[in-house]
Amino acid sequence: MNLNQITIPSLDVEKAVVFYKILGLQLIVDALPRYVRFACPEGESTFSIHKVNALPKEQLIAIYFENDNLEKKVEELQDKGITFISKVEDKSWLWSEAHLQDLDGNHIILYKAGENRKNPPWRI
């Protein structure tokens, strides 16, 4: 199997489009105000947003976007007004991560993992 897309909910899809364009995603399907889909700058997976009248009570998802030049990407986004919950930190699982939220409170993690993404030293 190959992951096609992740779809998240939004109260205001139009505002979400602006946010995700700033992150660097390319809008490829525009069915505003109810649905949009983006292509990621690298790879074949896509990312979509659909309109909801209410957000889930608990946020159980985390959205990971990989970037090989993480520190530079975080600086660029901060210069564009994006606020981060945490700056770039090296994690014990050998990834570097910076955390933020989109306008609907969805948890986004920008990360750099390199070879450790699929092949950490503890892989079986």
PDB file of C-alpha atoms in Angstrom:
ATOM      1  CA  MET A   1       0.000   0.000   0.000  1.00  0.00           C
ATOM      2  CA  ASN A   2       1.003   3.597  -0.568  1.00  0.00           C
ATOM      3  CA  LEU A   3      -0.336   6.495   1.478  1.00  0.00           C
ATOM      4  CA  ASN A   4      -2.422   8.705  -0.787  1.00  0.00           C
ATOM      5  CA  GLN A   5      -3.579  11.493   1.489  1.00  0.00           C
ATOM      6  CA  ILE A   6      -4.366  12.703   4.959  1.00  0.00           C
ATOM      7  CA  THR A   7      -7.591  14.697   5.417  1.00  0.00           C
ATOM      8  CA  ILE A   8      -8.160  17.017   8.363  1.00  0.00           C
ATOM      9  CA  PRO A   9     -11.219  18.993   9.513  1.00  0.00           C
ATOM     10  CA  SER A  10     -11.504  22.777   9.462  1.00  0.00           C
ATOM     11  CA  LEU A  11     -14.096  25.310  10.514  1.00  0.00           C
ATOM     12  CA  ASP A  12     -12.901  27.714   7.791  1.00  0.00           C
ATOM     13  CA  VAL A  13     -11.316  25.991   4.821  1.00  0.00           C
ATOM     14  CA  GLU A  14     -10.568  29.284   3.042  1.00  0.00           C
ATOM     15  CA  LYS A  15      -8.418  30.515   5.942  1.00  0.00           C
ATOM     16  CA  ALA A  16      -6.784  27.080   6.186  1.00  0.00           C
ATOM     17  CA  VAL A  17      -5.765  27.320   2.515  1.00  0.00           C
ATOM     18  CA  VAL A  18      -3.789  30.496   3.203  1.00  0.00           C
ATOM     19  CA  PHE A  19      -2.023  28.869   6.180  1.00  0.00           C
ATOM     20  CA  TYR A  20      -1.008  25.707   4.313  1.00  0.00           C
ATOM     21  CA  LYS A  21       0.152  27.670   1.262  1.00  0.00           C
ATOM     22  CA  ILE A  22       2.479  29.588   3.590  1.00  0.00           C
ATOM     23  CA  LEU A  23       3.832  26.222   4.795  1.00  0.00           C
ATOM     24  CA  GLY A  24       4.686  25.462   1.157  1.00  0.00           C
ATOM     25  CA  LEU A  25       1.941  23.099  -0.005  1.00  0.00           C
ATOM     26  CA  GLN A  26       0.542  23.508  -3.545  1.00  0.00           C
ATOM     27  CA  LEU A  27      -3.232  23.729  -3.980  1.00  0.00           C
ATOM     28  CA  ILE A  28      -4.362  21.164  -6.592  1.00  0.00           C
ATOM     29  CA  VAL A  29      -8.118  20.753  -5.886  1.00  0.00           C
ATOM     30  CA  ASP A  30     -10.298  23.751  -5.092  1.00  0.00           C
ATOM     31  CA  ALA A  31     -13.864  22.941  -4.062  1.00  0.00           C
ATOM     32  CA  LEU A  32     -14.191  25.858  -1.650  1.00  0.00           C
ATOM     33  CA  PRO A  33     -15.739  26.364   0.771  1.00  0.00           C
ATOM     34  CA  ARG A  34     -16.139  22.651   1.569  1.00  0.00           C
ATOM     35  CA  TYR A  35     -12.941  20.906   0.402  1.00  0.00           C
ATOM     36  CA  VAL A  36      -9.390  21.446  -0.872  1.00  0.00           C
ATOM     37  CA  ARG A  37      -6.423  19.218  -1.595  1.00  0.00           C
ATOM     38  CA  PHE A  38      -2.725  20.035  -1.727  1.00  0.00           C
ATOM     39  CA  ALA A  39       0.315  18.369  -3.243  1.00  0.00           C
ATOM     40  CA  CYS A  40       3.318  18.195  -0.993  1.00  0.00           C
ATOM     41  CA  PRO A  41       6.469  19.820  -2.416  1.00  0.00           C
ATOM     42  CA  GLU A  42       8.205  16.430  -2.415  1.00  0.00           C
ATOM     43  CA  GLY A  43       6.929  12.890  -2.838  1.00  0.00           C
ATOM     44  CA  GLU A  44       3.566  11.681  -4.055  1.00  0.00           C
ATOM     45  CA  SER A  45       1.320  12.066  -1.009  1.00  0.00           C
ATOM     46  CA  THR A  46      -1.379  14.713  -0.814  1.00  0.00           C
ATOM     47  CA  PHE A  47      -3.031  16.593   2.029  1.00  0.00           C
ATOM     48  CA  SER A  48      -6.672  17.647   2.104  1.00  0.00           C
ATOM     49  CA  ILE A  49      -8.978  19.712   4.280  1.00  0.00           C
ATOM     50  CA  HIS A  50     -12.731  19.363   4.597  1.00  0.00           C
ATOM     51  CA  LYS A  51     -15.291  21.697   6.144  1.00  0.00           C
ATOM     52  CA  VAL A  52     -16.920  20.724   9.429  1.00  0.00           C
ATOM     53  CA  ASN A  53     -19.430  22.525  11.607  1.00  0.00           C
ATOM     54  CA  ALA A  54     -17.611  21.538  14.793  1.00  0.00           C
ATOM     55  CA  LEU A  55     -14.109  20.315  15.507  1.00  0.00           C
ATOM     56  CA  PRO A  56     -13.564  17.005  17.300  1.00  0.00           C
ATOM     57  CA  LYS A  57     -13.495  17.350  21.085  1.00  0.00           C
ATOM     58  CA  GLU A  58     -10.053  15.735  21.297  1.00  0.00           C
ATOM     59  CA  GLN A  59      -7.204  16.270  18.898  1.00  0.00           C
ATOM     60  CA  LEU A  60      -5.628  12.872  18.453  1.00  0.00           C
ATOM     61  CA  ILE A  61      -3.799  13.443  15.187  1.00  0.00           C
ATOM     62  CA  ALA A  62      -0.370  14.861  14.539  1.00  0.00           C
ATOM     63  CA  ILE A  63       0.640  15.892  11.032  1.00  0.00           C
ATOM     64  CA  TYR A  64       4.315  15.430  10.168  1.00  0.00           C
ATOM     65  CA  PHE A  65       5.977  17.301   7.302  1.00  0.00           C
ATOM     66  CA  GLU A  66       9.617  16.452   6.628  1.00  0.00           C
ATOM     67  CA  ASN A  67      12.145  19.080   5.599  1.00  0.00           C
ATOM     68  CA  ASP A  68      15.866  18.451   5.151  1.00  0.00           C
ATOM     69  CA  ASN A  69      16.689  22.083   5.966  1.00  0.00           C
ATOM     70  CA  LEU A  70      14.478  22.344   9.043  1.00  0.00           C
ATOM     71  CA  GLU A  71      16.125  25.281  10.799  1.00  0.00           C
ATOM     72  CA  LYS A  72      15.960  27.441   7.662  1.00  0.00           C
ATOM     73  CA  LYS A  73      12.333  26.438   6.991  1.00  0.00           C
ATOM     74  CA  VAL A  74      11.309  27.363  10.550  1.00  0.00           C
ATOM     75  CA  GLU A  75      13.025  30.761  10.221  1.00  0.00           C
ATOM     76  CA  GLU A  76      11.298  31.396   6.872  1.00  0.00           C
ATOM     77  CA  LEU A  77       7.893  30.540   8.342  1.00  0.00           C
ATOM     78  CA  GLN A  78       8.473  32.704  11.410  1.00  0.00           C
ATOM     79  CA  ASP A  79       9.352  35.588   9.081  1.00  0.00           C
ATOM     80  CA  LYS A  80       5.949  35.003   7.418  1.00  0.00           C
ATOM     81  CA  GLY A  81       4.139  35.239  10.770  1.00  0.00           C
ATOM     82  CA  ILE A  82       3.824  31.556  11.677  1.00  0.00           C
ATOM     83  CA  THR A  83       4.044  30.967  15.438  1.00  0.00           C
ATOM     84  CA  PHE A  84       5.704  27.828  16.760  1.00  0.00           C
ATOM     85  CA  ILE A  85       4.851  26.031  20.016  1.00  0.00           C
ATOM     86  CA  SER A  86       8.427  24.786  20.193  1.00  0.00           C
ATOM     87  CA  LYS A  87      11.566  25.639  18.303  1.00  0.00           C
ATOM     88  CA  VAL A  88      13.731  23.017  16.628  1.00  0.00           C
ATOM     89  CA  GLU A  89      14.733  20.379  19.166  1.00  0.00           C
ATOM     90  CA  ASP A  90      16.750  17.178  18.795  1.00  0.00           C
ATOM     91  CA  LYS A  91      14.703  14.215  20.045  1.00  0.00           C
ATOM     92  CA  SER A  92      15.838  10.932  21.594  1.00  0.00           C
ATOM     93  CA  TRP A  93      14.422   9.054  18.572  1.00  0.00           C
ATOM     94  CA  LEU A  94      17.072  10.817  16.435  1.00  0.00           C
ATOM     95  CA  TRP A  95      14.764  13.310  14.712  1.00  0.00           C
ATOM     96  CA  SER A  96      14.815  17.100  14.952  1.00  0.00           C
ATOM     97  CA  GLU A  97      11.345  18.609  15.377  1.00  0.00           C
ATOM     98  CA  ALA A  98       9.560  21.956  15.617  1.00  0.00           C
ATOM     99  CA  HIS A  99       5.896  22.028  16.678  1.00  0.00           C
ATOM    100  CA  LEU A 100       3.055  24.365  15.721  1.00  0.00           C
ATOM    101  CA  GLN A 101      -0.713  24.406  15.275  1.00  0.00           C
ATOM    102  CA  ASP A 102      -2.842  25.402  12.320  1.00  0.00           C
ATOM    103  CA  LEU A 103      -5.808  27.763  12.672  1.00  0.00           C
ATOM    104  CA  ASP A 104      -8.088  24.916  13.817  1.00  0.00           C
ATOM    105  CA  GLY A 105      -5.643  23.681  16.445  1.00  0.00           C
ATOM    106  CA  ASN A 106      -4.395  20.671  14.468  1.00  0.00           C
ATOM    107  CA  HIS A 107      -0.951  19.663  15.718  1.00  0.00           C
ATOM    108  CA  ILE A 108       1.753  20.012  13.061  1.00  0.00           C
ATOM    109  CA  ILE A 109       5.300  18.786  13.409  1.00  0.00           C
ATOM    110  CA  LEU A 110       7.973  19.902  10.987  1.00  0.00           C
ATOM    111  CA  TYR A 111      10.861  17.492  11.247  1.00  0.00           C
ATOM    112  CA  LYS A 112      14.154  16.294   9.860  1.00  0.00           C
ATOM    113  CA  ALA A 113      14.977  12.619  10.238  1.00  0.00           C
ATOM    114  CA  GLY A 114      17.270  11.661   7.389  1.00  0.00           C
ATOM    115  CA  GLU A 115      18.105   7.965   7.358  1.00  0.00           C
ATOM    116  CA  ASN A 116      16.452   7.551  10.783  1.00  0.00           C
ATOM    117  CA  ARG A 117      13.016   8.190   9.273  1.00  0.00           C
ATOM    118  CA  LYS A 118      12.660   4.586   8.172  1.00  0.00           C
ATOM    119  CA  ASN A 119      15.873   3.049   9.409  1.00  0.00           C
ATOM    120  CA  PRO A 120      16.596   3.970  13.034  1.00  0.00           C
ATOM    121  CA  PRO A 121      19.271   1.909  14.808  1.00  0.00           C
ATOM    122  CA  TRP A 122      16.550  -0.070  16.642  1.00  0.00           C
ATOM    123  CA  ARG A 123      14.673  -1.080  13.491  1.00  0.00           C
ATOM    124  CA  ILE A 124      13.848  -4.790  13.313  1.00  0.00           C
TER     125      ILE A 124
END
